[in-house]
């Protein structure tokens, strides 16, 4: 296959040979182009360029005839380059790849090139996923997604693809270290925190429940992160995620540990600063947990403390969420008033 | 493009909503898309049509030239229906996003082999609802079958019967389509609910699928789908509380879509919609209203349109979602948007 050298992939490169319309190509003379019919009075009419019109007129022709040929395959490359979001053009390209029994490794190189230019397009990632499935070869996925993540470590498409490959081909080894590196670079990278949860859920949990050394390791890691940046919502959410997925037998102990941690922070933090809002919110939640589990030795006081935190949040620390914290305070009263009498 | 100069400098007086200019911007999008956008728009023209039309119906009536013009409404309906495709053998139907495959000689090429794209079917039916079209000429049973053909064993939905990705967006589209055609035979609701619940992340919000990061867009899609299926009560009390916390925490000057990400105009609707559906405490519009200054700062006061941030350039998606979000905040003069359907409420009959 000399596909890449004959078409747009090299057209846009430095050599820049002049573009020849399909209608002027002798080797396409046998094909009758099929113009688009957009109805008598189209809406969202597109002022197509000559090139776009020409390529798609011929695309329609080979789509209609279902011609299986190298030239058809190469034409789909021009079609998707002009519009990487055209799901029909991608679908037809895959049809041709299959029919031609084409070299899929070469196609992997091609899609790498396309994704580099369009890392936030749904269709290009879908194409890559299908190729990996066809090849049953995920060996390039971890490295490739790592490279694309280095441009934007929060690109949702990349994480989605990476998680898919990891789950489908069991590629969890080394991922925790990778995530740790990303968090070292940016401790606020929420995608990396989520990936951490994804990894430990798959490798270190019993049906999604954490316990023992793993749980302790994760609690320590998260608490250290919070000590570094108090107002980091990502880390607080992770801590809450750990508590909510702690094995029943260790729950009481974990809650105590977290309570202690929070109270320690509370002693030293600037209670009027917005950076304390996550801390105060977590303390409200921990009081709720205790009341809910009837673990509180003094429910009346705990309820009062939780409500006082809500009041501080509403008034001083987190006034943009005043309505929410006032609702929380009322909600607490409804839920736990009877207990605290 | 000299968009940066078009924004009001921060020290100027608070800007108002440039309703007239936005109306022109939305109308222009419904007319001609310039060549430079051909690559991004051609397969998504139905979405552009939806954003433009739905935006006009959010604006005050006197700025909406479509509402009272039967000729223009008929033209829109006619074009939207050129994108309708039916697979006669399988009995499926749906809509395409553009006319890539439509020719004068042969009609829609191999129309019998595909039934469109579920997102385009949703936006097409939403537009037809806005235009009060009774779905003449469309086969509702086939549309429901088209939806059914997309549901996977895990409860999620594919984008198209030709394959393609499956995520929370399409769960939403499938339920909105079922609502519009008043036929729920295309959705196995128990499985769809299961998929949504599986996609709730440890953070509290909903991701595009299981284990994925919670995201404002997918949280809206999941909640709206639950509401449309009348299954909002499938959220347990702990899930609901965490979901509310995650949603309210998205509020900064504007809403962001994930923790530690920048605020963005489009989340005014996604998070505003999610909170309106959850309805956790009194006066949600007042809560959303806090982002009004942020959203107004993203207006291009010269060309019309809204951008994702004050230093970006306007686009049709952010224009529509910004306006729809302001509507949820009950911005004076704007028509009310139905949060689950993401279109202005029809005042003639309840939806
Ligand atoms: Zn946006």
PDB file of C-alpha atoms and ligand atoms in Angstrom, chain B residues 264-267 308 317-318, ligand 1:
ATOM      1  CA  UNK B 264     -17.126  27.597  30.822  1.00  0.00           C
ATOM      2  CA  UNK B 265     -20.373  29.099  29.529  1.00  0.00           C
ATOM      3  CA  UNK B 266     -21.828  25.781  28.353  1.00  0.00           C
ATOM      4  CA  UNK B 267     -21.923  24.412  31.903  1.00  0.00           C
ATOM      5  CA  UNK B 308     -16.864  29.578  26.404  1.00  0.00           C
ATOM      6  CA  UNK B 317     -22.924  25.716  20.916  1.00  0.00           C
ATOM      7  CA  UNK B 318     -21.833  28.112  23.641  1.00  0.00           C
TER       8      UNK B 318
HETATM    9 ZN1  LIG C   1     -17.976  24.494  26.786  1.00  0.00          ZN
END
